[in-house]
Amino acid sequence: MSQRVTVVGGGLAGSEAAWQLATRGFDVELHEMRPLTTTPAHKTDRLAELVCSNTFKSTELTNAHGLLKAEMRLLGSLILEAADTARVAAGSALAVDRDVFSSAVTERIAAERRIKVVRDEVTSIAAPTVIATGPLTSDKLAESIRARLGVGALAFYDAIAPIVSRESIDDSLVFRGSRYGKETMEGADEDGAYLNCPMSRQQYDAFLDALISADQYHGHEFDVVPYFEGCMPVEVMAKRGRDTLRFGPLKPVGLRDPRTGHDAYAVVQLRQEDRGGRMWNLVGFQTRLRIPEQQRVLKLIPGLAAAEFLRYGSIHRNSYLNSPAALSAHLAAPDDPTILFAGQITGVEGYTESSATGLLAGINLARILSGDDPVIPPPTTMIGALYRYMREADPKHFQPMNANFGLLDDLSERVRDKKKKREMFAERALREMQSWIEVNGIHGALAVRT
Ligand SMILES: Cc1cc2nc3c(=O)[nH]c(=O)nc-3n(C[C@H](O)[C@H](O)[C@H](O)COP(=O)(O)OP(=O)(O)OC[C@H]3O[C@@H](n4cnc5c(N)ncnc54)[C@H](O)[C@@H]3O)c2cc1C
């Protein structure tokens, strides 16, 4: 008799994990609390319900989400197969009819004899398991997770600042340095850890006017976040007074511009986000501005006129683990490799990213229970690079992350043309994913069934 495993949460990640386990011969109990207990965002009792937009984003390989999906297809993703059957016209994006999509997932899971769907709220952790309860994990289970992994391990809100790519920052307008020359970061550049964007009074005034009048996302009622001083949206701070930002995150003191020898009127600081120095975070810029408004307003910051945004800012209700501090490399409890986490709760952001971690969690739990080691694709692939981020990001500043090209290992050669560079990233990622699959004997679950 095959071993029984539990998957908690019948969302995108949980459905994918259960499927991967079942198609590898394991009997799975998939626990979903809806409709008995519901979340503030879900509306149906279906598995893999899409709570907001109906798109899995681009399918183009020169887009980070397109590449992620291509990798998931090599691994036999149930979620993408269901999305294909529910696809609606949306250009190069994979958009779906949400009801057809979640019905397709629900039906495929119901028809799989090795998966038993149990409708109940799980309140404690029992190995072997994949916990995939998402951004709205129920309170009782959240308490058990905190008891198991440490009180500080699980956050309930995110306050995400935008990230821009290093190569899109205009070096002629920014300077390196740390406040008063004091370094707070290990291994920082000898001139200082931060990139500083100095503003004149005129530039600050224009920026402030744009920020104050920009259109913001109001979100769902339950999503109204109690703002703490440490995670106040930058636009809310700006509205408190014309100097509030200059005395807050944009304070210029201790940051003398070496080119002028003077302190600027205000300074926006960028902090390195990844080890390779390709991703830079706008310090203190957590925001609820709509995405086109973030593009418009933040490009007024000197040095960022041509900024490429790898992640946009947001503030949400979101239960997520501080994965670099609380989990192992394959996103399991540090003291038990058979308690795995998947989906948005691990600190990835988005439908596709969540599904991808569910896929890998299912593969890895199956491997561990079969006596093999867990495996993670190389960081030249989008899935591998996301896992690396969740392992190696600075736990002090850890915020959820979406797929983007800044996460990948650099190419061995310098390529100036952006499209060409992305084509090369994608070609390398798919080649290396394919060879990783072969080396580790991982066959796409959908292929195994036929
Ligand atoms: C309001 C809102 C809007 C969003 N909009 C978007 C968007 O437009 N695009 C995007 O890409 N991402 C969006 N996200 C993020 C999105 O939630 C995730 O990308 C995705 O749904 C995460 O998948 P998941 O499987 O981790 O979690 P979910 O899809 O949320 O699945 C988790 C499941 O676990 C169940 N569950 C929770 N606790 C328990 C328990 N104790 N026992 C049993 N079952 C439990 C829940 O009922 C749920 O079905 C949004 C999130 C929210 C909250």
XYZ file of C-alpha atoms and ligand atoms in Angstrom:
503
model
C 0.000 0.000 0.000
C 1.355 3.404 -0.906
C 2.034 5.984 1.756
C -0.681 8.556 2.477
C 0.314 12.213 2.386
C -1.586 15.354 3.213
C -1.789 18.519 1.187
C -3.352 21.459 2.995
C -5.085 24.091 0.852
C -6.829 23.401 -2.447
C -5.672 26.571 -4.165
C -3.283 26.806 -7.088
C -0.228 25.469 -5.269
C -2.058 22.778 -3.282
C -3.895 21.409 -6.338
C -0.633 21.240 -8.273
C 1.242 19.586 -5.380
C -1.509 16.996 -4.848
C -1.510 16.172 -8.550
C 2.255 15.733 -8.712
C 2.187 13.432 -5.686
C -0.724 11.345 -6.962
C 0.771 10.853 -10.384
C 3.913 9.576 -8.672
C 1.907 6.902 -6.920
C 1.069 8.487 -3.566
C -2.364 8.541 -1.971
C -3.172 12.145 -1.181
C -5.667 13.749 1.155
C -6.208 17.265 -0.143
C -7.764 19.401 2.599
C -9.669 22.491 1.555
C -11.642 24.465 4.123
C -14.045 26.080 1.663
C -17.044 26.141 1.577
C -17.370 25.316 5.319
C -14.949 28.048 6.266
C -14.215 30.650 3.674
C -11.656 33.404 3.120
C -12.464 37.078 2.592
C -11.416 36.802 -1.092
C -12.712 33.451 -2.374
C -16.288 33.186 -3.623
C -16.764 29.544 -4.639
C -16.061 26.056 -3.318
C -13.926 25.159 -6.344
C -10.295 24.202 -6.211
C -7.748 26.635 -7.680
C -10.114 29.588 -7.604
C -8.551 32.741 -9.054
C -9.357 35.427 -6.518
C -8.720 38.472 -8.648
C -7.466 38.917 -12.206
C -8.036 36.123 -14.737
C -4.569 36.100 -16.254
C -1.434 34.042 -15.784
C 0.356 36.825 -17.668
C 2.561 36.566 -20.735
C 3.402 33.418 -22.661
C 6.353 35.008 -24.453
C 9.721 33.533 -23.618
C 11.241 37.001 -23.496
C 8.950 37.739 -20.532
C 9.837 36.297 -17.107
C 6.326 34.874 -16.627
C 6.405 33.321 -20.091
C 9.688 31.612 -19.288
C 8.385 30.385 -15.936
C 5.388 28.822 -17.650
C 7.582 27.157 -20.295
C 9.623 25.559 -17.496
C 6.458 24.409 -15.728
C 5.217 22.818 -18.926
C 8.420 20.765 -19.111
C 7.576 19.523 -15.623
C 3.972 18.622 -16.513
C 1.932 21.321 -14.780
C -1.719 20.494 -14.149
C -2.543 24.162 -13.567
C -1.251 25.192 -16.992
C -2.976 22.301 -18.684
C -6.263 23.416 -17.123
C -5.509 27.026 -18.069
C -5.046 25.966 -21.697
C -8.483 24.383 -21.746
C -10.027 27.571 -20.307
C -8.072 30.063 -22.403
C -9.759 33.231 -23.663
C -8.394 35.678 -26.232
C -5.875 38.041 -24.639
C -3.056 38.475 -27.148
C 0.129 36.869 -25.905
C -1.168 36.556 -22.333
C -2.562 33.318 -20.945
C -5.922 34.611 -19.725
C -8.696 32.211 -18.766
C -12.394 31.997 -18.120
C -12.050 31.708 -14.348
C -15.064 29.398 -13.878
C -14.033 27.049 -16.669
C -10.488 27.037 -15.283
C -11.279 26.208 -11.660
C -13.938 23.684 -12.761
C -11.326 21.987 -14.945
C -8.892 21.703 -12.023
C -11.648 20.494 -9.688
C -12.784 17.854 -12.176
C -9.269 16.586 -12.926
C -8.552 16.237 -9.214
C -11.926 14.569 -8.514
C -11.279 12.060 -11.285
C -7.847 11.106 -9.921
C -8.453 8.031 -7.796
C -5.397 8.637 -5.621
C -6.613 12.040 -4.428
C -9.325 12.339 -1.806
C -10.610 15.876 -1.334
C -11.504 16.532 2.313
C -13.492 19.646 3.096
C -12.235 20.808 6.481
C -10.079 23.429 8.105
C -6.734 22.016 9.136
C -5.479 23.554 12.365
C -2.283 21.639 13.084
C 0.711 20.341 11.142
C 1.183 16.617 10.559
C 4.018 15.200 8.420
C 4.347 14.205 5.635
C 2.621 17.231 4.187
C 2.634 20.149 1.803
C 1.131 23.263 3.373
C -0.226 25.549 0.655
C -2.805 27.658 2.421
C -2.002 30.886 0.639
C -2.099 34.572 1.522
C -5.277 34.107 3.565
C -4.213 31.112 5.662
C -6.763 30.540 8.420
C -5.913 31.977 11.827
C -5.713 28.666 13.691
C -3.308 27.110 11.225
C -1.274 30.325 11.148
C -0.931 30.017 14.924
C 0.328 26.429 14.587
C 2.828 27.486 11.932
C 4.140 30.247 14.167
C 4.371 27.832 17.079
C 6.345 25.421 14.919
C 8.640 27.803 13.025
C 8.936 30.721 15.445
C 6.708 33.673 16.178
C 8.523 36.032 13.816
C 8.460 33.546 10.927
C 5.000 34.402 9.577
C 3.953 37.907 8.568
C 0.341 38.897 7.964
C 0.834 41.887 5.690
C 3.336 42.733 3.030
C 4.555 46.240 2.341
C 6.456 45.877 -0.886
C 8.744 48.528 -2.311
C 9.435 48.557 -6.071
C 12.632 47.053 -7.466
C 14.426 48.349 -10.557
C 17.140 46.700 -12.607
C 20.702 47.917 -12.083
C 21.364 48.393 -15.766
C 18.416 50.771 -16.125
C 19.763 53.247 -13.517
C 21.564 56.298 -14.932
C 24.992 56.224 -13.263
C 25.727 59.787 -14.265
C 22.995 61.011 -11.893
C 23.394 58.735 -8.844
C 26.253 58.160 -6.430
C 27.265 55.356 -4.116
C 27.490 55.874 -0.386
C 26.147 55.024 3.044
C 24.822 57.590 5.478
C 27.778 59.193 7.305
C 29.954 56.562 5.631
C 28.669 53.986 8.097
C 28.227 50.612 6.526
C 25.294 48.496 7.547
C 25.683 45.759 5.007
C 28.155 42.949 4.794
C 30.190 42.757 1.619
C 29.079 46.214 0.441
C 30.908 48.125 -2.270
C 33.830 50.007 -0.718
C 32.174 53.342 -1.547
C 29.065 52.316 0.387
C 26.116 49.986 0.084
C 23.468 52.292 -1.318
C 22.870 53.978 -4.637
C 21.713 57.512 -3.904
C 19.529 59.643 -6.151
C 20.043 63.286 -5.118
C 17.224 65.761 -5.707
C 17.286 69.541 -5.979
C 14.467 71.497 -4.353
C 12.786 71.908 -7.715
C 12.999 68.191 -8.471
C 11.680 67.307 -5.012
C 8.714 69.666 -5.372
C 7.796 68.270 -8.784
C 8.126 64.708 -7.515
C 6.041 65.423 -4.422
C 3.248 67.053 -6.438
C 3.110 64.035 -8.759
C 3.141 61.587 -5.851
C 0.391 63.327 -3.897
C -1.954 63.547 -6.869
C -1.301 60.051 -8.278
C -4.087 57.522 -8.539
C -3.926 54.768 -5.959
C -5.301 51.264 -5.688
C -7.982 51.023 -3.038
C -8.118 47.258 -2.840
C -10.709 45.034 -1.253
C -12.308 46.004 2.012
C -10.652 43.187 3.954
C -7.366 44.216 2.429
C -7.271 47.523 4.288
C -3.989 47.269 6.095
C -3.382 48.905 9.461
C -0.413 51.083 8.540
C 2.453 50.998 10.986
C 5.055 53.738 10.934
C 7.538 51.266 9.475
C 5.378 50.335 6.492
C 3.430 53.511 5.768
C 2.769 53.945 2.028
C 5.065 56.604 0.638
C 2.091 58.548 -0.780
C 0.404 58.644 2.654
C 3.599 59.976 4.196
C 3.880 62.566 1.434
C 0.386 63.854 2.171
C 1.280 64.514 5.803
C 3.348 67.567 4.905
C 5.746 68.827 2.276
C 8.790 68.052 4.376
C 7.678 64.716 5.811
C 9.553 62.647 3.233
C 12.642 64.881 3.540
C 12.730 64.103 7.230
C 11.871 60.460 6.607
C 13.079 58.036 3.941
C 14.324 60.833 1.654
C 16.415 62.592 4.273
C 19.610 63.903 2.708
C 21.785 64.194 5.831
C 25.060 62.283 5.908
C 24.894 61.654 2.175
C 27.195 64.247 0.644
C 27.225 64.030 -3.134
C 30.945 63.504 -3.969
C 30.487 65.244 -7.319
C 29.157 68.523 -5.865
C 30.579 68.323 -2.333
C 27.119 69.313 -0.986
C 24.168 67.637 0.656
C 21.242 67.462 -1.760
C 17.777 68.802 -0.862
C 16.475 65.222 -0.654
C 17.889 61.787 -1.503
C 16.157 58.605 -2.603
C 18.192 55.567 -1.583
C 18.312 52.275 -3.444
C 19.381 49.130 -1.620
C 20.814 46.067 -3.306
C 18.280 43.255 -3.292
C 20.214 40.280 -4.644
C 23.716 38.911 -4.330
C 24.517 39.626 -7.979
C 23.592 43.316 -7.612
C 21.131 43.277 -10.507
C 18.058 44.236 -8.475
C 17.738 47.482 -6.499
C 14.965 48.265 -4.029
C 13.660 51.825 -3.507
C 14.043 52.135 0.259
C 10.827 53.207 2.016
C 8.755 53.244 -1.185
C 6.078 50.717 -0.244
C 3.074 52.031 -2.089
C -0.500 51.510 -3.157
C -0.153 53.572 -6.325
C -1.528 51.900 -9.435
C 1.160 50.357 -11.609
C 1.056 52.936 -14.469
C 1.257 55.647 -11.805
C 4.314 54.004 -10.214
C 5.964 54.028 -13.628
C 5.093 57.669 -14.214
C 5.879 59.096 -10.775
C 8.972 57.080 -9.840
C 10.633 57.876 -13.154
C 10.760 61.497 -11.982
C 13.445 60.458 -9.474
C 16.859 61.521 -10.836
C 18.619 58.486 -12.287
C 15.411 56.502 -12.754
C 14.007 58.119 -15.900
C 14.583 54.882 -17.838
C 13.952 52.540 -14.894
C 13.001 48.964 -15.691
C 10.693 47.768 -12.914
C 11.367 44.164 -11.902
C 8.770 44.329 -9.134
C 6.133 46.949 -8.420
C 5.266 48.186 -4.981
C 2.158 47.026 -3.134
C 0.628 46.665 0.292
C -1.650 43.703 0.918
C -3.024 41.435 3.467
C -0.753 38.439 2.962
C 0.359 35.606 5.222
C 3.876 34.742 4.196
C 6.857 33.095 5.775
C 10.254 34.675 6.151
C 11.595 31.791 4.091
C 15.327 32.673 4.211
C 15.169 32.564 8.018
C 12.513 29.929 8.637
C 12.724 27.269 5.920
C 15.270 24.958 4.324
C 16.415 25.223 0.692
C 13.500 23.129 -0.584
C 11.113 25.203 1.549
C 10.591 22.687 4.343
C 10.631 22.982 8.129
C 14.319 22.982 9.124
C 13.830 20.033 11.479
C 11.613 17.923 9.208
C 12.164 17.754 5.432
C 8.729 16.159 4.959
C 6.871 19.281 6.115
C 7.019 21.361 2.951
C 5.471 24.735 2.192
C 4.283 25.877 -1.225
C 2.510 28.780 -2.878
C 2.178 32.347 -1.804
C 2.833 31.465 1.848
C 6.492 30.802 0.965
C 7.043 34.401 -0.134
C 6.504 34.079 -3.861
C 3.987 36.454 -5.361
C 1.454 35.604 -8.060
C -0.632 32.808 -9.571
C 2.113 31.315 -11.740
C 4.862 31.550 -9.118
C 2.572 29.937 -6.528
C 1.671 27.099 -8.876
C 5.363 26.532 -9.700
C 6.294 26.078 -6.048
C 3.364 23.676 -5.597
C 4.686 21.685 -8.512
C 8.190 21.425 -7.095
C 6.933 20.716 -3.558
C 4.916 17.769 -4.905
C 7.929 16.430 -6.802
C 10.199 16.846 -3.787
C 7.895 15.291 -1.229
C 7.492 12.300 -3.570
C 11.269 12.048 -3.872
C 11.923 12.292 -0.147
C 9.317 9.626 0.638
C 10.909 7.412 -2.003
C 14.318 7.765 -0.325
C 15.782 10.371 -2.705
C 17.098 13.809 -1.859
C 15.006 16.870 -2.684
C 16.238 18.762 -5.738
C 16.008 22.343 -6.967
C 16.589 23.441 -10.571
C 19.698 25.582 -11.191
C 19.487 29.368 -10.690
C 19.756 29.842 -14.444
C 16.110 28.720 -14.570
C 13.268 30.917 -13.335
C 12.032 28.323 -10.841
C 15.532 27.703 -9.522
C 16.217 31.431 -9.268
C 13.009 32.008 -7.271
C 14.008 29.231 -4.864
C 17.464 30.729 -4.537
C 15.936 34.092 -3.717
C 13.842 32.540 -0.966
C 16.923 30.873 0.424
C 19.448 33.689 0.130
C 17.520 36.977 0.392
C 18.348 39.094 3.412
C 15.907 37.899 6.125
C 15.899 41.398 7.683
C 14.294 42.881 4.564
C 12.549 39.855 3.099
C 9.515 40.714 0.975
C 7.525 38.541 -1.455
C 8.955 38.179 -4.942
C 7.571 37.631 -8.428
C 9.365 36.056 -11.403
C 11.762 38.463 -13.112
C 14.958 38.308 -15.127
C 16.971 40.049 -12.405
C 16.795 36.842 -10.343
C 18.675 34.744 -12.902
C 22.422 34.170 -12.986
C 24.050 36.587 -15.415
C 25.002 35.427 -18.886
C 28.692 34.701 -19.361
C 28.911 37.414 -22.012
C 27.729 41.010 -22.005
C 24.744 41.528 -24.305
C 23.480 45.065 -24.798
C 20.321 44.360 -26.760
C 17.590 43.711 -24.171
C 15.451 41.455 -26.347
C 18.444 39.412 -27.459
C 19.583 39.098 -23.851
C 16.196 37.784 -22.785
C 16.127 35.317 -25.653
C 19.500 34.048 -24.479
C 18.289 33.814 -20.863
C 15.277 31.790 -22.008
C 17.247 29.515 -24.295
C 19.741 28.750 -21.526
C 17.007 28.259 -18.905
C 15.031 25.765 -20.975
C 18.147 23.874 -22.000
C 19.311 23.612 -18.394
C 15.851 22.721 -17.119
C 15.670 19.916 -19.652
C 19.028 18.523 -18.624
C 18.136 18.881 -14.913
C 14.984 16.874 -15.570
C 16.978 14.155 -17.301
C 19.774 14.015 -14.715
C 17.305 13.740 -11.853
C 14.912 11.393 -13.586
C 12.008 13.796 -13.205
C 9.336 13.111 -15.734
C 6.477 15.502 -16.296
C 3.566 14.108 -14.307
C 1.139 14.499 -17.207
C 3.470 12.473 -19.400
C 3.727 9.735 -16.760
C -0.032 9.217 -16.841
C -0.379 8.620 -20.547
C -7.359 39.766 -2.797
C -6.234 39.137 -3.522
C -6.056 39.412 -4.859
C -5.016 38.833 -5.577
N -4.886 39.094 -6.895
C -3.935 38.450 -7.632
C -3.856 38.617 -9.043
O -4.630 39.343 -9.632
N -2.878 37.961 -9.726
C -2.006 37.151 -9.087
O -1.153 36.562 -9.768
N -2.065 36.970 -7.752
C -3.019 37.594 -7.010
N -3.088 37.414 -5.650
C -2.168 36.534 -5.022
C -2.835 35.166 -5.118
O -3.608 34.931 -3.987
C -1.841 34.113 -5.254
O -1.019 34.384 -6.330
C -2.415 32.706 -5.437
O -3.777 32.572 -5.270
C -1.718 31.928 -4.383
O -1.950 30.599 -4.582
P -1.900 29.668 -3.305
O -2.237 28.307 -3.795
O -0.658 29.873 -2.570
O -3.078 30.225 -2.373
P -4.652 30.208 -2.642
O -4.943 30.161 -4.090
O -5.225 31.309 -1.833
O -5.096 28.820 -2.017
C -5.013 28.562 -0.640
C -6.186 27.677 -0.268
O -6.011 27.234 1.076
C -7.270 27.239 1.727
N -6.998 27.277 3.171
C -6.506 28.317 3.911
N -6.331 27.928 5.206
C -6.712 26.624 5.270
C -6.760 25.671 6.328
N -6.365 25.961 7.572
N -7.236 24.411 6.055
C -7.651 24.071 4.783
N -7.638 24.952 3.765
C -7.150 26.221 3.996
C -7.968 28.446 1.146
O -9.378 28.331 1.257
C -7.508 28.401 -0.315
O -8.394 27.691 -1.137
C -4.126 37.981 -4.909
C -4.298 37.713 -3.542
C -5.332 38.276 -2.864
C -5.508 37.960 -1.407
